[in-house]
XYZ file of N, CA and C in Angstrom:
537
model
N 9.045 44.856 -116.728
C 7.992 44.071 -116.120
C 8.316 43.910 -114.638
N 7.283 43.942 -113.807
C 7.430 43.771 -112.364
C 6.486 42.644 -111.942
N 7.024 41.699 -111.185
C 6.243 40.550 -110.738
C 6.273 40.499 -109.220
N 5.101 40.315 -108.611
C 5.000 40.153 -107.161
C 4.703 38.695 -106.855
N 5.405 38.159 -105.892
C 5.205 36.783 -105.443
C 4.756 36.855 -103.991
N 3.635 36.226 -103.695
C 3.123 36.203 -102.332
C 3.641 34.934 -101.669
N 4.503 35.100 -100.683
C 5.092 33.979 -99.952
C 6.516 33.718 -100.399
N 7.427 33.699 -99.438
C 8.840 33.525 -99.759
C 9.430 32.222 -99.289
N 8.584 31.218 -99.026
C 9.102 29.900 -98.669
C 9.780 29.262 -99.867
N 9.911 27.959 -99.856
C 10.638 27.265 -100.923
C 10.042 27.550 -102.301
N 8.734 27.480 -102.444
C 8.134 27.699 -103.765
C 8.250 29.148 -104.215
N 7.922 30.082 -103.333
C 8.027 31.486 -103.695
C 9.458 31.893 -104.004
N 10.397 31.420 -103.191
C 11.807 31.742 -103.420
C 12.326 31.105 -104.700
N 11.888 29.880 -104.984
C 12.299 29.224 -106.237
C 11.758 29.997 -107.439
N 10.514 30.450 -107.352
C 9.953 31.259 -108.448
C 10.774 32.525 -108.640
N 11.100 33.200 -107.546
C 11.894 34.426 -107.631
C 13.264 34.143 -108.235
N 13.910 33.086 -107.786
C 15.236 32.730 -108.285
C 15.202 32.463 -109.785
N 14.281 31.626 -110.226
C 14.258 31.260 -111.645
C 13.774 32.401 -112.536
N 12.883 33.240 -112.040
C 12.493 34.420 -112.822
C 13.700 35.322 -113.059
N 14.492 35.545 -112.023
C 15.679 36.394 -112.163
C 16.750 35.718 -113.021
N 16.877 34.406 -112.927
C 17.844 33.696 -113.785
C 17.451 33.790 -115.252
N 16.156 33.681 -115.509
C 15.679 33.723 -116.892
C 15.761 35.119 -117.500
N 15.510 36.144 -116.673
C 15.510 37.513 -117.193
C 15.877 38.474 -116.070
N 17.128 38.896 -116.047
C 17.601 39.803 -114.996
C 16.918 41.164 -115.065
N 16.223 41.454 -116.151
C 15.515 42.719 -116.282
C 14.153 42.729 -115.615
N 13.668 41.579 -115.214
C 12.368 41.488 -114.548
C 12.544 41.866 -113.075
N 11.750 42.817 -112.611
C 11.767 43.185 -111.191
C 10.902 42.176 -110.443
N 11.472 41.542 -109.435
C 10.749 40.530 -108.663
C 10.666 40.993 -107.214
N 9.439 41.121 -106.717
C 9.181 41.490 -105.329
C 8.522 40.309 -104.630
N 9.089 39.905 -103.508
C 8.546 38.790 -102.733
C 7.937 39.360 -101.457
N 6.659 39.096 -101.260
C 5.934 39.565 -100.084
C 5.921 38.411 -99.085
N 6.629 38.575 -97.964
C 6.776 37.496 -96.983
C 6.770 38.093 -95.577
N 5.796 37.718 -94.733
C 5.727 38.296 -93.393
C 6.862 37.846 -92.471
N 7.524 36.745 -92.797
C 8.586 36.191 -91.954
C 9.858 36.033 -92.793
N 10.614 37.123 -92.993
C 11.783 37.058 -93.879
C 12.809 35.998 -93.480
N 12.868 35.633 -92.199
C 13.778 34.571 -91.765
C 13.253 33.183 -92.069
N 11.999 33.090 -92.489
C 11.317 31.851 -92.885
C 11.216 30.816 -91.760
N 11.370 31.245 -90.521
C 11.283 30.307 -89.399
C 9.885 29.715 -89.256
N 8.876 30.483 -89.631
C 7.497 30.023 -89.478
C 6.886 29.524 -90.784
N 7.653 29.583 -91.852
C 7.148 29.154 -93.166
C 6.878 27.652 -93.164
N 5.922 27.235 -93.962
C 5.615 25.802 -94.032
C 6.819 25.001 -94.514
N 7.678 25.606 -95.323
C 8.883 24.917 -95.804
C 9.780 24.507 -94.643
N 9.823 25.327 -93.598
C 10.666 25.036 -92.440
C 10.062 23.947 -91.568
N 8.766 23.747 -91.675
C 8.083 22.782 -90.812
C 7.648 21.521 -91.540
N 7.959 21.437 -92.820
C 7.491 20.286 -93.598
C 8.392 19.072 -93.398
N 7.938 17.936 -93.868
C 8.739 16.710 -93.829
C 9.890 16.785 -94.826
N 9.824 17.710 -95.768
C 10.897 17.994 -96.730
C 11.441 16.721 -97.376
N 10.677 16.196 -98.273
C 11.098 14.981 -98.969
C 10.899 15.160 -100.469
N 11.525 14.277 -101.209
C 11.416 14.319 -102.665
C 11.269 12.895 -103.172
N 10.452 12.746 -104.188
C 10.257 11.445 -104.830
C 9.992 11.659 -106.304
N 10.131 10.586 -107.069
C 9.830 10.638 -108.497
C 8.641 9.749 -108.843
N 8.059 9.133 -107.845
C 6.944 8.226 -108.081
C 5.633 9.014 -108.139
N 5.350 9.490 -109.344
C 4.112 10.212 -109.637
C 3.431 9.545 -110.828
N 2.180 9.892 -111.051
C 1.430 9.268 -112.145
C 1.436 10.098 -113.422
N 2.024 11.307 -113.374
C 2.096 12.140 -114.576
C 3.545 12.502 -114.871
N 3.869 12.576 -116.153
C 5.238 12.882 -116.561
C 5.684 14.250 -116.059
N 4.809 15.249 -116.096
C 5.215 16.591 -115.687
C 5.652 16.605 -114.222
N 4.970 15.863 -113.363
C 5.365 15.816 -111.956
C 6.692 15.089 -111.767
N 6.917 14.029 -112.537
C 8.204 13.326 -112.472
C 9.314 14.277 -112.893
N 9.114 14.996 -113.991
C 10.142 15.917 -114.510
C 10.412 17.073 -113.534
N 9.368 17.623 -112.932
C 9.567 18.683 -111.939
C 10.369 18.168 -110.751
N 10.074 16.958 -110.335
C 10.821 16.356 -109.241
C 12.283 16.153 -109.623
N 12.528 15.792 -110.869
C 13.906 15.613 -111.324
C 14.675 16.927 -111.297
N 14.018 18.034 -111.602
C 14.668 19.340 -111.487
C 14.998 19.629 -110.023
N 14.053 19.363 -109.142
C 14.310 19.537 -107.711
C 15.457 18.668 -107.235
N 15.517 17.456 -107.749
C 16.606 16.540 -107.401
C 17.953 17.105 -107.832
N 17.996 17.713 -109.003
C 19.232 18.344 -109.489
C 19.700 19.425 -108.512
N 18.779 20.228 -108.012
C 19.131 21.262 -107.026
C 19.644 20.637 -105.733
N 18.994 19.566 -105.280
C 19.395 18.928 -104.027
C 20.737 18.218 -104.142
N 20.993 17.604 -105.284
C 22.268 16.896 -105.477
C 23.435 17.851 -105.705
N 23.172 19.013 -106.270
C 24.226 19.970 -106.623
C 23.913 21.365 -106.084
N 23.723 21.493 -104.775
C 23.302 22.791 -104.240
C 24.336 23.900 -104.431
N 25.617 23.556 -104.397
C 26.628 24.608 -104.574
C 26.563 25.205 -105.973
N 26.286 24.360 -106.954
C 26.196 24.832 -108.342
C 24.996 25.757 -108.544
N 23.882 25.440 -107.912
C 22.641 26.177 -108.134
C 22.397 27.295 -107.126
N 22.844 27.096 -105.877
C 22.385 27.974 -104.802
C 23.478 28.736 -104.063
N 24.735 28.458 -104.346
C 25.812 29.140 -103.622
C 25.824 30.633 -103.938
N 26.157 31.414 -102.923
C 26.327 32.858 -103.061
C 27.727 33.184 -102.550
N 28.498 33.870 -103.353
C 29.873 34.242 -102.994
C 30.728 33.027 -102.636
N 30.479 31.908 -103.280
C 31.292 30.714 -103.075
C 31.030 29.959 -101.790
N 30.055 30.393 -100.996
C 29.739 29.686 -99.752
C 29.126 28.323 -100.056
N 29.594 27.296 -99.362
C 29.030 25.955 -99.529
C 27.595 25.938 -99.004
N 26.768 25.140 -99.641
C 25.359 25.015 -99.256
C 25.118 23.578 -98.809
N 24.726 23.411 -97.547
C 24.438 22.080 -97.013
C 22.934 21.960 -96.791
N 22.309 21.103 -97.573
C 20.862 20.894 -97.461
C 20.524 19.622 -96.698
N 21.545 18.904 -96.242
C 21.307 17.678 -95.489
C 20.567 16.622 -96.289
N 20.794 16.580 -97.584
C 20.053 15.644 -98.444
C 20.513 14.210 -98.205
N 19.562 13.351 -97.894
C 19.801 11.918 -97.727
C 19.018 11.217 -98.827
N 19.741 10.600 -99.738
C 19.091 9.936 -100.871
C 18.746 8.502 -100.479
N 17.469 8.249 -100.381
C 16.959 6.936 -100.002
C 15.593 6.789 -100.660
N 15.194 5.589 -100.955
C 13.979 5.392 -101.734
C 12.683 5.540 -100.969
N 11.635 5.751 -101.729
C 10.256 5.719 -101.240
C 9.678 4.356 -101.589
N 8.801 3.869 -100.742
C 8.141 2.597 -100.994
C 6.632 2.820 -100.981
N 5.990 2.459 -102.083
C 4.533 2.502 -102.180
C 4.033 1.068 -102.230
N 2.938 0.800 -101.530
C 2.417 -0.563 -101.426
C 0.951 -0.591 -101.847
N 0.608 -1.606 -102.628
C -0.790 -1.831 -103.013
C -1.249 -3.150 -102.403
N -2.433 -3.128 -101.796
C -2.970 -4.346 -101.198
C -4.096 -4.958 -102.023
N -4.522 -4.274 -103.050
C -5.568 -4.801 -103.920
C -5.182 -4.663 -105.378
N -5.959 -5.278 -106.256
C -5.635 -5.255 -107.687
C -5.736 -3.854 -108.280
N -6.704 -3.060 -107.844
C -6.822 -1.697 -108.377
C -5.577 -0.882 -108.041
N -5.103 -0.990 -106.821
C -3.883 -0.290 -106.423
C -2.668 -0.809 -107.161
N -2.603 -2.128 -107.352
C -1.481 -2.725 -108.082
C -1.460 -2.230 -109.525
N -2.630 -2.126 -110.139
C -2.685 -1.626 -111.511
C -2.254 -0.162 -111.576
N -2.654 0.613 -110.583
C -2.226 2.018 -110.530
C -0.705 2.107 -110.405
N -0.096 1.229 -109.597
C 1.371 1.213 -109.484
C 2.015 0.835 -110.815
N 1.453 -0.153 -111.507
C 1.999 -0.553 -112.817
C 1.897 0.591 -113.825
N 0.737 1.234 -113.869
C 0.542 2.350 -114.806
C 1.507 3.498 -114.497
N 1.617 3.844 -113.233
C 2.518 4.926 -112.834
C 3.970 4.559 -113.101
N 4.322 3.300 -112.865
C 5.691 2.843 -113.102
C 6.089 3.047 -114.554
N 5.183 2.787 -115.480
C 5.479 2.973 -116.906
C 5.774 4.447 -117.202
N 4.999 5.347 -116.615
C 5.214 6.791 -116.796
C 6.560 7.193 -116.195
N 6.826 6.725 -114.993
C 8.059 7.082 -114.287
C 9.293 6.592 -115.037
N 9.280 5.351 -115.463
C 10.436 4.786 -116.169
C 10.643 5.482 -117.521
N 9.560 5.822 -118.210
C 9.680 6.533 -119.486
C 10.330 7.904 -119.289
N 10.144 8.486 -118.105
C 10.744 9.788 -117.789
C 12.149 9.648 -117.201
N 12.623 8.419 -117.069
C 13.988 8.201 -116.596
C 14.136 7.960 -115.109
N 13.035 7.769 -114.402
C 13.117 7.505 -112.964
C 13.571 6.068 -112.719
N 14.370 5.894 -111.683
C 14.863 4.571 -111.300
C 13.904 3.978 -110.269
N 12.884 3.305 -110.748
C 11.871 2.706 -109.880
C 11.690 1.243 -110.258
N 11.392 0.440 -109.252
C 11.198 -0.992 -109.478
C 9.872 -1.433 -108.887
N 9.217 -2.338 -109.586
C 8.033 -2.987 -109.041
C 8.491 -4.268 -108.354
N 7.965 -4.505 -107.156
C 8.363 -5.665 -106.370
C 7.156 -6.541 -106.060
N 7.312 -7.826 -106.285
C 6.293 -8.787 -105.871
C 6.357 -8.899 -104.346
N 5.356 -9.518 -103.727
C 5.419 -9.698 -102.277
C 6.692 -10.445 -101.845
N 7.103 -11.416 -102.622
C 8.325 -12.179 -102.295
C 9.566 -11.282 -102.389
N 9.650 -10.497 -103.461
C 10.787 -9.578 -103.613
C 10.787 -8.519 -102.510
N 9.609 -8.053 -102.149
C 9.490 -7.078 -101.072
C 10.007 -7.674 -99.765
N 9.626 -8.918 -99.476
C 10.078 -9.584 -98.250
C 11.596 -9.736 -98.228
N 12.202 -9.964 -99.387
C 13.660 -10.081 -99.456
C 14.338 -8.727 -99.245
N 13.766 -7.672 -99.801
C 14.371 -6.333 -99.715
C 14.105 -5.663 -98.364
N 12.908 -5.894 -97.830
C 12.500 -5.246 -96.575
C 11.927 -6.325 -95.649
N 12.796 -7.171 -95.071
C 12.317 -8.337 -94.325
C 11.513 -8.005 -93.068
N 11.692 -6.835 -92.510
C 10.983 -6.473 -91.291
C 9.558 -5.988 -91.550
N 9.196 -5.797 -92.810
C 7.881 -5.272 -93.167
C 6.879 -6.410 -93.373
N 5.730 -6.292 -92.747
C 4.667 -7.277 -92.972
C 4.225 -7.183 -94.426
N 4.130 -8.304 -95.093
C 3.833 -8.285 -96.528
C 2.762 -9.292 -96.943
N 2.113 -9.940 -95.987
C 1.164 -11.000 -96.328
C -0.055 -10.493 -97.102
N -0.371 -9.216 -96.994
C -1.520 -8.678 -97.729
C -1.105 -7.789 -98.908
N 0.186 -7.760 -99.214
C 0.692 -6.914 -100.299
C 0.501 -7.600 -101.642
N -0.048 -6.873 -102.583
C -0.209 -7.381 -103.946
C 0.997 -6.986 -104.803
N 1.451 -5.718 -104.641
C 2.568 -5.201 -105.427
C 3.136 -3.992 -104.690
N 4.435 -3.773 -104.867
C 5.080 -2.601 -104.264
C 5.902 -1.885 -105.325
N 6.098 -0.595 -105.122
C 6.928 0.216 -106.011
C 8.000 0.876 -105.155
N 9.257 0.681 -105.540
C 10.382 1.205 -104.777
C 11.227 2.129 -105.641
N 11.464 3.327 -105.160
C 12.394 4.241 -105.816
C 13.811 3.819 -105.460
N 14.575 3.418 -106.454
C 15.930 2.909 -106.204
C 16.916 4.035 -105.918
N 16.693 5.184 -106.505
C 17.523 6.372 -106.258
C 16.730 7.599 -106.718
N 17.235 8.770 -106.349
C 16.542 9.998 -106.741
C 15.378 10.346 -105.843
N 15.340 9.748 -104.659
C 14.287 10.038 -103.695
C 14.934 10.127 -102.315
N 14.310 10.855 -101.421
C 14.866 10.965 -100.080
C 14.307 12.154 -99.335
N 15.083 12.649 -98.386
C 14.646 13.760 -97.560
C 15.799 14.737 -97.357
N 15.450 15.934 -96.894
C 16.428 17.004 -96.755
C 15.943 18.000 -95.712
N 16.762 18.984 -95.419
C 16.430 20.032 -94.461
C 15.625 21.114 -95.190
N 14.325 21.113 -94.996
C 13.449 22.049 -95.692
C 13.729 23.506 -95.355
N 14.095 23.769 -94.114
C 14.422 25.134 -93.700
C 15.683 25.616 -94.415
N 16.711 24.770 -94.444
C 17.957 25.141 -95.137
C 17.701 25.349 -96.626
N 16.852 24.510 -97.215
C 16.543 24.619 -98.641
C 15.836 25.940 -98.945
N 14.813 26.261 -98.166
C 14.070 27.508 -98.388
C 14.980 28.722 -98.211
N 15.815 28.702 -97.183
C 16.728 29.835 -96.944
C 17.764 29.959 -98.057
N 18.268 28.836 -98.552
C 19.254 28.883 -99.645
C 18.618 29.425 -100.922
N 17.393 29.005 -101.217
C 16.684 29.535 -102.383
C 16.476 31.043 -102.251
N 16.036 31.481 -101.073
C 15.786 32.909 -100.845
C 17.082 33.711 -100.944
N 18.146 33.184 -100.361
C 19.434 33.894 -100.399
C 19.923 34.053 -101.838
N 19.800 32.988 -102.621
C 20.244 33.057 -104.014
C 19.361 34.024 -104.809
N 18.053 33.975 -104.584
C 17.145 34.890 -105.291
C 17.475 36.342 -104.954
N 17.763 36.607 -103.681
C 18.154 37.971 -103.283
C 19.452 38.375 -103.976
N 20.406 37.450 -104.025
C 21.693 37.744 -104.671
C 21.511 38.057 -106.154
N 20.465 37.484 -106.753
C 20.182 37.741 -108.167
C 19.328 38.991 -108.372
N 18.949 39.645 -107.270
C 18.236 40.913 -107.390
C 16.779 40.921 -106.985
N 16.235 39.787 -106.563
C 14.854 39.792 -106.069
C 14.821 40.564 -104.750
N 13.719 41.253 -104.502
C 13.595 42.096 -103.311
C 12.503 41.532 -102.406
N 12.824 41.380 -101.118
C 11.874 40.882 -100.133
C 11.236 42.052 -99.401
N 9.937 41.916 -99.132
C 9.188 42.914 -98.378
C 8.538 42.197 -97.201
N 8.847 42.642 -95.981
C 8.296 42.021 -94.777
C 6.851 42.478 -94.599
N 5.950 41.747 -95.233
C 4.537 42.094 -95.201
C 3.731 40.851 -95.555
N 2.467 40.879 -95.212
C 1.582 39.764 -95.544
C 0.695 40.155 -96.715
N 0.524 39.238 -97.640
C -0.403 39.465 -98.741
C -1.823 39.306 -98.240
N -2.707 40.171 -98.642
C -4.106 40.104 -98.232
C -4.953 40.076 -99.491
N -5.883 39.137 -99.550
C -6.666 39.096 -100.764
C -7.942 38.370 -100.630
């Protein structure tokens, strides 16, 4: 079987890497006009990760990404080279100013906690204690990721994924997909 992936940024490279990990017999071709990924959206993104989603599948996918970010040498090292993704683990804060938003935070929190995410709901008073510099007079409820959320170097991440995928046998083609 031969699979073509259009785009070699973080998502395309991750697809190539995991396809080759799952089945080394699958030929994987990545079509990417910028093999150095300097212009890829992954290199220019805010490059952050969170577990605060409203569906279990998104929480679980984020947890897999978190595993890669926390243990890059285990997942992405090639020839024993250390992989530095600049991952800073710090929480995300979501704020609701009305009852509909507060209910959405409560509903999402139940999904997140059931999937094992470390998230807390904060009353306006608790929010003021945790984040005293933040205006909170119109806050109804807040959701804070206690761990498993943060930011990283998106360019380093995309390049590490691509390097590992290449090491596993994926082939890059310097070309643009047209369709």
